[in-house]
Coordinates of C-alpha atoms in Angstrom, one line a residue:
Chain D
X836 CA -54.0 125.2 121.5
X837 CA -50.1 125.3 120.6
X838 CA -50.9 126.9 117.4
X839 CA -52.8 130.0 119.9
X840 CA -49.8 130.6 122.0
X841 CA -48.1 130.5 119.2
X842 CA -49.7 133.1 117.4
X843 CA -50.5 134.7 120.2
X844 CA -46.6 134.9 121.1
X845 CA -46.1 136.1 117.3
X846 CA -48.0 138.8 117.5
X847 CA -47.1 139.7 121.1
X848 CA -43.2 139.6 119.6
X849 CA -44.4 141.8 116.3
X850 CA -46.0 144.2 118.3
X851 CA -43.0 144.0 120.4
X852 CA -41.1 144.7 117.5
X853 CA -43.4 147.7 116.5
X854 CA -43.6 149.1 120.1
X855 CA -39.4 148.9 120.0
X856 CA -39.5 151.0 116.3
X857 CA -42.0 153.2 117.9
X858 CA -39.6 153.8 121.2
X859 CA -36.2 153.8 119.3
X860 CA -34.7 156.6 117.7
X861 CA -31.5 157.1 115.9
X862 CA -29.3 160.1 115.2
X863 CA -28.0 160.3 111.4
X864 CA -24.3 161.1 111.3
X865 CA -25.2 164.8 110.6
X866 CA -27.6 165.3 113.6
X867 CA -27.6 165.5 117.2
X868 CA -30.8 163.8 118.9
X869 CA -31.7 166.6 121.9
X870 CA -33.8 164.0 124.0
X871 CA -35.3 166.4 127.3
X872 CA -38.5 164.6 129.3
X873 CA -38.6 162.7 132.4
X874 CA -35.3 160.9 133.0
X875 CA -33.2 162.5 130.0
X876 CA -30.7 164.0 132.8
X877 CA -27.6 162.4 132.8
X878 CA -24.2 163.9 133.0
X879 CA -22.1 164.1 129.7
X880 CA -18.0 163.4 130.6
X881 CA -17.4 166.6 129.5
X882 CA -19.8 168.5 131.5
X883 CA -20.1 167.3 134.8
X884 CA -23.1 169.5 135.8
X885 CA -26.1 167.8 134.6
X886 CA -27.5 169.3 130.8
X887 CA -31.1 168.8 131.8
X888 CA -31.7 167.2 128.5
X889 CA -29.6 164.0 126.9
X890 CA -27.7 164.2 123.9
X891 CA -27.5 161.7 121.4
X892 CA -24.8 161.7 118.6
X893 CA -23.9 158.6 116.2
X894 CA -26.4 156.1 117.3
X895 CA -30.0 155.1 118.5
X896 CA -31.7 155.4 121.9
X897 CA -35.1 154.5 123.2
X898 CA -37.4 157.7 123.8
X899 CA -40.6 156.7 125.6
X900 CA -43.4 158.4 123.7
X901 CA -45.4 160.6 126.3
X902 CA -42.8 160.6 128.7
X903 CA -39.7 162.1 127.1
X904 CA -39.6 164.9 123.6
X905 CA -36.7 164.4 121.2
X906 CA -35.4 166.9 118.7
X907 CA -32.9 166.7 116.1
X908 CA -30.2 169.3 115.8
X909 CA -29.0 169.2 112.2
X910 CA -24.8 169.4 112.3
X911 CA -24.7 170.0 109.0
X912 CA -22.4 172.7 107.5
X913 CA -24.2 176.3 106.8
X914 CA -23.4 179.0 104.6
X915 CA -24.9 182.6 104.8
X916 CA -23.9 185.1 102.2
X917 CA -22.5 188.6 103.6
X918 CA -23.6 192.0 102.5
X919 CA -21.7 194.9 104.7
X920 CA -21.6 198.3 104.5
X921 CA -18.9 199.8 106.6
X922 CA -16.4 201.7 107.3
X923 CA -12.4 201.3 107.1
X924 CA -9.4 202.7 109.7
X925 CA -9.5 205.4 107.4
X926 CA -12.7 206.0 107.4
X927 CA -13.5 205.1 103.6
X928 CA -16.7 204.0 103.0
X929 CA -16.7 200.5 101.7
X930 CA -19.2 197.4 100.4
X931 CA -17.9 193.9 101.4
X932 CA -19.4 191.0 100.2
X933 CA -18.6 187.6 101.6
X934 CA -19.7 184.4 102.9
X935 CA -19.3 182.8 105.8
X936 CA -19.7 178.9 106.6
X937 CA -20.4 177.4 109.8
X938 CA -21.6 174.6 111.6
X939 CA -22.8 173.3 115.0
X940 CA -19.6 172.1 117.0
X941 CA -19.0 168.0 117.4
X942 CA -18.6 168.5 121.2
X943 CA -21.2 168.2 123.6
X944 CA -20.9 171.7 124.9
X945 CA -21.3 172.8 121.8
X946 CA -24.3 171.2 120.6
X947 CA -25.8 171.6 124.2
X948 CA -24.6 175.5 123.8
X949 CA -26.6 175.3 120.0
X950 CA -29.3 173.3 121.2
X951 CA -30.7 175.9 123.5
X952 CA -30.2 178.4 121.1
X953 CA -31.3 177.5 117.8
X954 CA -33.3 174.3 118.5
X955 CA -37.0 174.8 116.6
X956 CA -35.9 178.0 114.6
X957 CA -36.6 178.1 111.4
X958 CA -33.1 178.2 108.9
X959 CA -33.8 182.0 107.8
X960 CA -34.2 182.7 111.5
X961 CA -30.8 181.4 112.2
X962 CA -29.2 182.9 108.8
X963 CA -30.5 186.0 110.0
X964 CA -29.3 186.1 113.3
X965 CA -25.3 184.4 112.0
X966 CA -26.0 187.2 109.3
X967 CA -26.1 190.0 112.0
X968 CA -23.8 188.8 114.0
X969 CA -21.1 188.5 111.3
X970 CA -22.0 191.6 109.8
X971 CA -21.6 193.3 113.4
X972 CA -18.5 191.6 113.9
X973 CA -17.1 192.2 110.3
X974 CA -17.6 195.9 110.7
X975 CA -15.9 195.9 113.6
X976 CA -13.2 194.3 112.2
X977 CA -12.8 196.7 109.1
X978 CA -13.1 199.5 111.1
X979 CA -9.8 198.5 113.2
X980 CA -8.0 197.6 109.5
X981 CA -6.6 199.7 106.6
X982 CA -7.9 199.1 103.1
X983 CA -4.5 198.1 102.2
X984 CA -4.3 195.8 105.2
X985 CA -7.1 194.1 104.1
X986 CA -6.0 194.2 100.3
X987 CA -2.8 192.5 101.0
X988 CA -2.6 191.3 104.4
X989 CA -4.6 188.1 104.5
X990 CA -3.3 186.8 107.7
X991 CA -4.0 190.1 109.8
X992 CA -7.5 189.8 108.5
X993 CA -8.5 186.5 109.5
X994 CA -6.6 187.0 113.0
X995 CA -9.1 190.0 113.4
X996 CA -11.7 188.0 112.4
X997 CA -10.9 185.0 115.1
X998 CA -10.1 187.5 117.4
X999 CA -13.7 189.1 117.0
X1000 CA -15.3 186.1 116.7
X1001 CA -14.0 183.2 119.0
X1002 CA -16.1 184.6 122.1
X1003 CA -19.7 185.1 120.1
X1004 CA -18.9 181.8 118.3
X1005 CA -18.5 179.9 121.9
X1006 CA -21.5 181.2 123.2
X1007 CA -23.6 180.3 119.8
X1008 CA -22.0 176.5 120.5
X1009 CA -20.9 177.2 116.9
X1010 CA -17.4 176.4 114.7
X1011 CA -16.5 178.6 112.0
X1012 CA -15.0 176.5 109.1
X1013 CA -14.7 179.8 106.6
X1014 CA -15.1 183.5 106.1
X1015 CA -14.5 184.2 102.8
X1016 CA -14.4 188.1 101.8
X1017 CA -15.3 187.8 98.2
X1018 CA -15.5 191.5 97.3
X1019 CA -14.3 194.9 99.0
X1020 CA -16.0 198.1 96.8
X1021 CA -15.4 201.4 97.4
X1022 CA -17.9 204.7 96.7
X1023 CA -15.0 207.5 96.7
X1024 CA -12.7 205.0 94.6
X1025 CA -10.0 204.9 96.8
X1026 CA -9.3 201.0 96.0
X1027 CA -9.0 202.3 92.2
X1028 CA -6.7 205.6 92.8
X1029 CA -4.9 203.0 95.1
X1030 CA -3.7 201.2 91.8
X1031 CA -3.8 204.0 89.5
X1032 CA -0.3 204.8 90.4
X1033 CA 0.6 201.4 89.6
X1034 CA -1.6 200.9 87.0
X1035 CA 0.2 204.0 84.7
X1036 CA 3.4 202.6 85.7
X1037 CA 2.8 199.2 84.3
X1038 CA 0.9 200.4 81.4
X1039 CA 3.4 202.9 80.9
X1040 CA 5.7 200.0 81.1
X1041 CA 3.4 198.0 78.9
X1042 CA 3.1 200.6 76.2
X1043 CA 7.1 200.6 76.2
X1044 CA 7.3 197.5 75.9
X1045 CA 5.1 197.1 73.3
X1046 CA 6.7 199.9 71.6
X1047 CA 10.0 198.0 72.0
X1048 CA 8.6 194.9 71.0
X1049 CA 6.8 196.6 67.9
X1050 CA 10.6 198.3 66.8
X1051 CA 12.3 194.8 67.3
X1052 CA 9.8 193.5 65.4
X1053 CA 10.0 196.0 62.5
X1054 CA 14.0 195.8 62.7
X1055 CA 13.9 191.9 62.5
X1056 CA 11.0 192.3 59.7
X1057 CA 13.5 194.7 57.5
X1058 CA 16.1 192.5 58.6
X1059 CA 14.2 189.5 57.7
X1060 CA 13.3 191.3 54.4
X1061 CA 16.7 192.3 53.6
X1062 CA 18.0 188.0 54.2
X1063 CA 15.2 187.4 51.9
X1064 CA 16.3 189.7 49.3
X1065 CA 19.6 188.5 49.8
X1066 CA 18.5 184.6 49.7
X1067 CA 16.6 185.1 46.8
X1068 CA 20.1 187.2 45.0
X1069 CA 22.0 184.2 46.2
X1070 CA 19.4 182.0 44.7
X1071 CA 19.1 183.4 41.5
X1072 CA 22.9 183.3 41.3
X1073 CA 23.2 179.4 42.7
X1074 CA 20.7 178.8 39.9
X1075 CA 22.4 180.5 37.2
X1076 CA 25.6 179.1 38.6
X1077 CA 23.9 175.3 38.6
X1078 CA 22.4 175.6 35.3
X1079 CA 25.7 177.2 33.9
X1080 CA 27.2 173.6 35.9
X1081 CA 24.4 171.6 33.9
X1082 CA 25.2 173.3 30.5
X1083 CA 28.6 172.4 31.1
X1084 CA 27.8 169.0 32.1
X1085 CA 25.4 168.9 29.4
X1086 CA 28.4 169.6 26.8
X1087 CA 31.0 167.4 28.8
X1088 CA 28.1 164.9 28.2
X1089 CA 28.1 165.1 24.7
X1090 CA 31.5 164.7 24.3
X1091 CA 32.2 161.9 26.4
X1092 CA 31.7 159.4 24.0
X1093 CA 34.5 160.2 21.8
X1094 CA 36.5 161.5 24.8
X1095 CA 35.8 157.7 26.5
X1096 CA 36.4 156.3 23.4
X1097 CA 39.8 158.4 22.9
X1098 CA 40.9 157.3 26.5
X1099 CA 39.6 154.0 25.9
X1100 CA 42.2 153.6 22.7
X1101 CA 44.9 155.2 24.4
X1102 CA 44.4 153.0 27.3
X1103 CA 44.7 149.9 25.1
X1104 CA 47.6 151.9 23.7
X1105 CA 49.5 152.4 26.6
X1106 CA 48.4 148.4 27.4
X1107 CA 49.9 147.4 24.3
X1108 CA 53.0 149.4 24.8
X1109 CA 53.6 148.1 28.2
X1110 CA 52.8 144.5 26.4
X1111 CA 56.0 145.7 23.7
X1112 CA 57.9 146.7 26.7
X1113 CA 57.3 142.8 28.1
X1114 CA 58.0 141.3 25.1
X1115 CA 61.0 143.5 24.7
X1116 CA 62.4 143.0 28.1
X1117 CA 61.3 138.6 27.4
X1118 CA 63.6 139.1 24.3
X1119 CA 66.3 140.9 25.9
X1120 CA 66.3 138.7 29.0
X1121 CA 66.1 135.5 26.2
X1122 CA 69.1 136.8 24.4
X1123 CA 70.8 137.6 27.4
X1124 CA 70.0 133.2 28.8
X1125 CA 71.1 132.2 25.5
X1126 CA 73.3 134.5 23.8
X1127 CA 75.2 136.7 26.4
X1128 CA 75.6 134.0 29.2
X1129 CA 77.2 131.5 26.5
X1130 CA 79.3 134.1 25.1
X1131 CA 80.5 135.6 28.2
X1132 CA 81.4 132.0 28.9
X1133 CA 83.2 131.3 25.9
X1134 CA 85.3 134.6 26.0
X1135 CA 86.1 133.6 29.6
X1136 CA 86.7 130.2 28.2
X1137 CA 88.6 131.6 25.8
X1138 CA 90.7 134.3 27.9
X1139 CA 91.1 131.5 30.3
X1140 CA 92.8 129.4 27.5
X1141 CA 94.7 132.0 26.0
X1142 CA 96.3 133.3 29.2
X1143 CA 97.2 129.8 29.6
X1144 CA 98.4 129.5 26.7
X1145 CA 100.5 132.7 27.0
X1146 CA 101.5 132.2 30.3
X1147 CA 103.0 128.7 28.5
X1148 CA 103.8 130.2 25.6
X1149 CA 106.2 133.1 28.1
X1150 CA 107.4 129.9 30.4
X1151 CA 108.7 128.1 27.4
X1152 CA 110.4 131.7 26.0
X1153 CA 112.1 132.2 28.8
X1154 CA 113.4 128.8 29.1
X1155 CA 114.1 128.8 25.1
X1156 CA 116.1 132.7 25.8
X1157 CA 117.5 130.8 28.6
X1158 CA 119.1 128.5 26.9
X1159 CA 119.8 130.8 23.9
X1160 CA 121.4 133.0 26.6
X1161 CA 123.3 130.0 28.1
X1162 CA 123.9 128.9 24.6
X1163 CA 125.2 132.3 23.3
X1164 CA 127.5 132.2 26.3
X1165 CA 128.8 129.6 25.7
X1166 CA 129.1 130.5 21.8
X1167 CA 130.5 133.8 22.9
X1168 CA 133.0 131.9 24.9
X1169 CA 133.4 130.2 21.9
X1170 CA 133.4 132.3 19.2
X1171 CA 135.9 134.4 21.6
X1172 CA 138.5 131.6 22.5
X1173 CA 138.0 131.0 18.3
X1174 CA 139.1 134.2 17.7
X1175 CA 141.5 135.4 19.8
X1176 CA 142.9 131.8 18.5
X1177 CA 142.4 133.2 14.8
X1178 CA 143.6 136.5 15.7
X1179 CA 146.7 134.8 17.0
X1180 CA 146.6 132.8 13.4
X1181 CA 146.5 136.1 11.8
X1182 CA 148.6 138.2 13.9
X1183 CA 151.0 135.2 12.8
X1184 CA 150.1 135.1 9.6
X1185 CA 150.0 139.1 9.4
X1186 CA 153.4 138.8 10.5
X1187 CA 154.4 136.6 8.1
X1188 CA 153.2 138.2 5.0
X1189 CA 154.7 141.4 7.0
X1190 CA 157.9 139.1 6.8
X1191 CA 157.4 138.7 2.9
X1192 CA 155.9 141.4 1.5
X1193 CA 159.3 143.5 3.4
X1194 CA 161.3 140.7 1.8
X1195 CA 159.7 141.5 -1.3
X1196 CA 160.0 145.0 -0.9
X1197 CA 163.8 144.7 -0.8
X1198 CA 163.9 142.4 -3.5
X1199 CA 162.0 145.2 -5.4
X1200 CA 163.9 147.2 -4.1
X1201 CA 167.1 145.7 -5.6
X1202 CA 165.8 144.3 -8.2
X1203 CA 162.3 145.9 -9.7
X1204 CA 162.0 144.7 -13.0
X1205 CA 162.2 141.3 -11.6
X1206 CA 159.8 141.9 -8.9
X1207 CA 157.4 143.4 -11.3
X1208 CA 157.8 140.7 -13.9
X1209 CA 157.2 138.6 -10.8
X1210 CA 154.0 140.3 -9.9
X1211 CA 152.9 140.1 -13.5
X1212 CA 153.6 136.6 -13.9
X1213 CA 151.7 135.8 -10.9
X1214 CA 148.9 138.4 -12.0
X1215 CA 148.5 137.1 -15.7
X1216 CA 145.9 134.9 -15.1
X1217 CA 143.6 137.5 -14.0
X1218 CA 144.8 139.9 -16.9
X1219 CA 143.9 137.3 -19.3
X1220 CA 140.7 136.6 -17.6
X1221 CA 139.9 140.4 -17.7
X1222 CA 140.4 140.7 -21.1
X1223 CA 138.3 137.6 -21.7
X1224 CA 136.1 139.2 -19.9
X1225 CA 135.2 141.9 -22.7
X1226 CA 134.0 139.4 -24.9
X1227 CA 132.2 138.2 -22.1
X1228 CA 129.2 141.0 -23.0
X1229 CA 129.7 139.8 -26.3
X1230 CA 126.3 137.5 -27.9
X1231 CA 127.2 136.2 -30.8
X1232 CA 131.0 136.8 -32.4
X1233 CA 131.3 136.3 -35.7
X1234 CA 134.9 136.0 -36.6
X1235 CA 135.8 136.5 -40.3
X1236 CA 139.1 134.8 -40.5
X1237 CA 138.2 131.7 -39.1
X1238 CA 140.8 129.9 -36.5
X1239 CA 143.4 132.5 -37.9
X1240 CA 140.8 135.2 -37.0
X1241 CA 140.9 133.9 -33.1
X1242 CA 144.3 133.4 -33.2
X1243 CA 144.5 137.0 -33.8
X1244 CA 141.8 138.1 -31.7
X1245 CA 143.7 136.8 -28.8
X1246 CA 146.7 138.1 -29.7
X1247 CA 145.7 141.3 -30.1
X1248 CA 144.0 141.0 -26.7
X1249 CA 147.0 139.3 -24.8
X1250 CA 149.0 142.4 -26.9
X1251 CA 147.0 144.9 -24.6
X1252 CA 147.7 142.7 -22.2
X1253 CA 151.8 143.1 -23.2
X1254 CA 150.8 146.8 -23.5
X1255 CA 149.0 146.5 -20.2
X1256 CA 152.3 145.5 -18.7
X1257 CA 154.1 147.8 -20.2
X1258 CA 151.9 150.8 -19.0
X1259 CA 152.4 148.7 -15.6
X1260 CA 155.9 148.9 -15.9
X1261 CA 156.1 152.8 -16.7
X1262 CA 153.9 153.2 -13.4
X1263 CA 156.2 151.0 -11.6
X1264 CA 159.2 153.5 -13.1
X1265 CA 157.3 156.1 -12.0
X1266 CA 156.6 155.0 -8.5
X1267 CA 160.7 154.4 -8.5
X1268 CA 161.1 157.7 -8.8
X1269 CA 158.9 159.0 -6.2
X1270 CA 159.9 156.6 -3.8
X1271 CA 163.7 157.6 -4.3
X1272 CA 162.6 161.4 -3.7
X1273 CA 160.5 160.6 -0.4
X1274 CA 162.4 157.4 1.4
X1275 CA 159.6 155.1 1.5
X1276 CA 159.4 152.7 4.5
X1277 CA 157.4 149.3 3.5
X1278 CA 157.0 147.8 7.0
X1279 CA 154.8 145.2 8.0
X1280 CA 151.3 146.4 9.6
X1281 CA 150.9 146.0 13.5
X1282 CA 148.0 143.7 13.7
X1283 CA 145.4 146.2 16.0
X1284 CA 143.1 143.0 17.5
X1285 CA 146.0 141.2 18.4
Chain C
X972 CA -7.9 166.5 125.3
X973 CA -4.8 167.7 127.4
X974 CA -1.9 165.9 126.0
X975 CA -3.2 165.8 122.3
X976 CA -0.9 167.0 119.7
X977 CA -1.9 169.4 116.9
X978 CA -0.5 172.2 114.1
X979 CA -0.8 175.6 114.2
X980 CA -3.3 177.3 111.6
X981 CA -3.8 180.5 113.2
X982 CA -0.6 182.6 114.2
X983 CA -1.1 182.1 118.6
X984 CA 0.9 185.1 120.3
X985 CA 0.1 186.7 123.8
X986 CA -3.3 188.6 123.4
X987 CA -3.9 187.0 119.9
X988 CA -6.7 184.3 119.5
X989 CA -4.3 181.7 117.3
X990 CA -6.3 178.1 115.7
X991 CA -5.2 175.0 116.3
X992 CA -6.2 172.1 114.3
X993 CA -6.7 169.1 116.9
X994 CA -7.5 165.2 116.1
X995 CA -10.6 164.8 118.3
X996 CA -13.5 161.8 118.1
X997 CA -12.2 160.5 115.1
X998 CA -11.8 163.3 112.7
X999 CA -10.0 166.8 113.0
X1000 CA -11.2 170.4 114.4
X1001 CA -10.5 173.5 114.2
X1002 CA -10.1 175.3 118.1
X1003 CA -9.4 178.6 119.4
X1004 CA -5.9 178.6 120.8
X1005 CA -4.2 180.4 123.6
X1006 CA 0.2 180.4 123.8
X1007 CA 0.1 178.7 127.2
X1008 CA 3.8 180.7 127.9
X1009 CA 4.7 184.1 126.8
X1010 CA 5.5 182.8 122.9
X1011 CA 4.5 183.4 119.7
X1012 CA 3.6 180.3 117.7
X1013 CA 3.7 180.7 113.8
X1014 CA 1.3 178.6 111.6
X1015 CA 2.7 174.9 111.1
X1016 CA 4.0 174.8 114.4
X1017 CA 3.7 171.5 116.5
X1018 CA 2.2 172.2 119.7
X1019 CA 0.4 169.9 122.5
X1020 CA -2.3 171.2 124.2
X1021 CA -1.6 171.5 127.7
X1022 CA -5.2 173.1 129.6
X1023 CA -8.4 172.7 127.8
X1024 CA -11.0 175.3 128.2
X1025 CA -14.7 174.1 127.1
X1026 CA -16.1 173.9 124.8
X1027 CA -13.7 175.1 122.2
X1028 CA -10.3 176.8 123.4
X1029 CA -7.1 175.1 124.4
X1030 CA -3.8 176.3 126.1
X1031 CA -0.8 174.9 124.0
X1032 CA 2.9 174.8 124.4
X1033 CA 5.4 173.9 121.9
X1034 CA 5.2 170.2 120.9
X1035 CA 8.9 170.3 121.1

């Protein structure tokens, strides 16, 4: 029994269920639900008479079947291609094609607006009717506008257009999101004389540029030729120089062995010299340690010694001329007191012969014969010894007559002797007489150091 | 609507239908645009909408 209301409530709930799927409708995001039948009369906020029909946008509602119709209105963005022929400011004949897209409006108004006017048409009915429309409009819009305004004034063209449109597109409950003209032809090619000023001057400008760019290009192609010319010279001369530089390297090459080996010997030349120089110098500064030094030591020494020496040697001289001086003084003193003493003893004795020989003198005077036999007397010894004398020189006398031979030998001698004094005599005479003629005076001599 | 802020598309000038882009139920749309004083309103302009005419035009003043 449980099991019966339980199916039975099952079934009443699934048919519940399908009665609900049946009654409910929802609007896609792109659609509007237009829901007109008994009931479907309320107000909108924006619209505060009453639509006569519901709208639905964005979510579902419950239509009862029988009772109440519902439509969709698809929101969804349309696009109609424009073909025009019309007719500019300046009355130039002109083809535009463009394309216009539209859509229903999001508002209420709008889509109650659309609703009544496009709901159940087919979409070539409404692309014909937006074409029309657009196309009527369009012209319109050309005809008020200059070619050139629409060539290059954008902004003027879609204010026209707005301006043209906004009242048609309020009624139609319809937004336009773009109006795109896509191509503006001309029969009388106006468009194309329109440019053809334009066009010479920039392909006049083009072809002088290109016929500046083609003589800059020649130029820098001679020029580039002539740099070429000129590398290749300079490389034909680098190379000849270079291989003239290996030739010569080539050469200096081959004679760097012997010219290595020549520096190499006069290097250990110059090393060995500077080795004699060492050994030179060792030698010389040897000789000077143990020759020189020592010497110059000694001769010092030695100078040392001898000025020593000398300076003793001239101390002891002058006291030895010292006392020879002193001592000569005092022998001159002498030697003076001695002589004036013998002097006096002279003088004295001067006198005293002086005395005699003038006591003599008048003896001889009165009596000469005696004084001369006198003088001879006193002189005989010497006579004698004078003639003894010759035999003196005399080596070996041989004397014939034995002793009576000397006897006579010595008589004849003391005979010259006798005739000696004889001949001494006769000069006394002589002298006599002289002295009786000229008064001579025999005094004593005046003794000059006395 | 009145009071909503929106940018300038479509040069508004006395006598000149301008476009306003407005931020309305979520997204943003395109409406017809009257200078609510005598000005002229250049495209990027900041403007508020001050009068609303249904469905699709609004009166707007500078934004500030």
């Amino acid at each position: 029994m449980l099991w019966t209301y339980l199916i039975i409530a099952a079934v009443a709930v699934v048919v519940l269920l399908i009665l609900f799927r049946m009654v409910w409708r929802v609007a896609e995001p792109n659609e509007a639900l237009i829901i007109s039948g008994l009931g479907a009369h309320s107000s909108t906020d924006q619209v505060n008479e009453t639509l006569g029909f519901k709208i639905v946008v964005g979510r579902g509602t419950a239509v009862l079947p029988g009772f109440q119709t519902v439509r969709r209105l698809p929101l969804d963005i349309r696009a109609t291609p424009l073909t025009v022929t019309c007719v500019s400011s300046q009355g130039i004949p002109l083809h535009i094609k463009g394309v216009t897209a539209y859509k229903v409006g999001d508002d209420y108004g709008s889509i109650a607006n659309a609703a009544r006017r496009f709901l159940e048409q087919s979409d070539e009915q409404v692309m014909g009717t937006i074409h029309e429309l657009f196309a009527g409009h369009l012209r319109a819009i050309v005809g008020s506008t200059t070619v050139e305004e629409m060539l290059h004034d954008r902004e003027t063209l879609t204010t026209n257009i707005r301006g043209s449109l906004a009242g048609d597109m309020e009624k139609l409950g319809l937004v336009v999101d773009s109006l795109q003209i896509q191509e503006i032809d001309d029969e009388s090619g106006y468009i194309k004389n329109l440019g053809r000023p334009q066009a010479a001057a920039v392909e006049a400008a083009a072809r002088i540029a290109q016929a500046e760019r083609d003589r800059e290009a020649t130029e820098r192609e001679q020029a580039a030729a002539a740099q070429k010319a000129a590398a290749v010279r300079q490389s034909s001369i680098a190379q000849a120089g270079y291989q003239a530089e290996v030739d010569q390297a080539k050469s200096k090459a081959s004679q760097a062995g012997p010219l290595a080996e020549a520096l190499a010997r006069q290097e250990v030349v110059v090393a060995e010299t500077e080795t004699a120089k060492l050994n030179a110098s060792l030698a010389e500064k040897q000789l000077e340690s143990t020759v020189l030094k020592p010497a110059d030591a000694e001769a010092y020494k030695q100078r040392t010694l001898a000025q020593a020496a000398r300076d003793a040697q001239i101390a002891a001289a002058e006291a030895n001329a010292r006392e020879v001086q002193l001592r000569g003084e005092a022998e001159a003193k002498a030697t003076e007191l001695t002589g004036k003493a013998e002097a006096s003893a002279v003088q004295a004795k001067a006198m005293a012969e002086a005395a005699g020989i003038k006591a003599r003198a008048e003896a001889l005077a009165t009596n000469t014969e005696a004084v001369v036999a006198q003088q001879l007397a006193e002189a005989y010894p010497e006579i004698v010894s004078a003639a003894a004398g010759s035999f003196e020189k005399v080596g070996n006398m041989v004397v014939l007559n034995g002793a009576q031979g000397i006897e006579d030998t010595l008589v004849k001698t003391i005979t010259m002797g006798g005739s000696g004094f004889a001949l001494a005599k006769q000069l006394i005479d002589s002298l006599a007489a002289k002295k009786d003629d000229e008064k001579p005076t025999l005094e004593p001599v005046p003794d000059e150091s006395a | 609507m009145v009071g909503k802020r929106g940018r300038v598309i479509g040069r508004i000038a006395p006598g000149i239908v301008g476009e306003v882009m407005l931020p309305v139920r979520g997204a943003t749309e395109a409406f017809y645009a009257y200078p609510a004083t005598d000005e002229v309103l250049e495209v990027g302009t900041q403007v508020v909408v001050v009068e609303f005419d249904p469905p699709r035009t609004v009166y707007v003043a500078r934004a500030f």
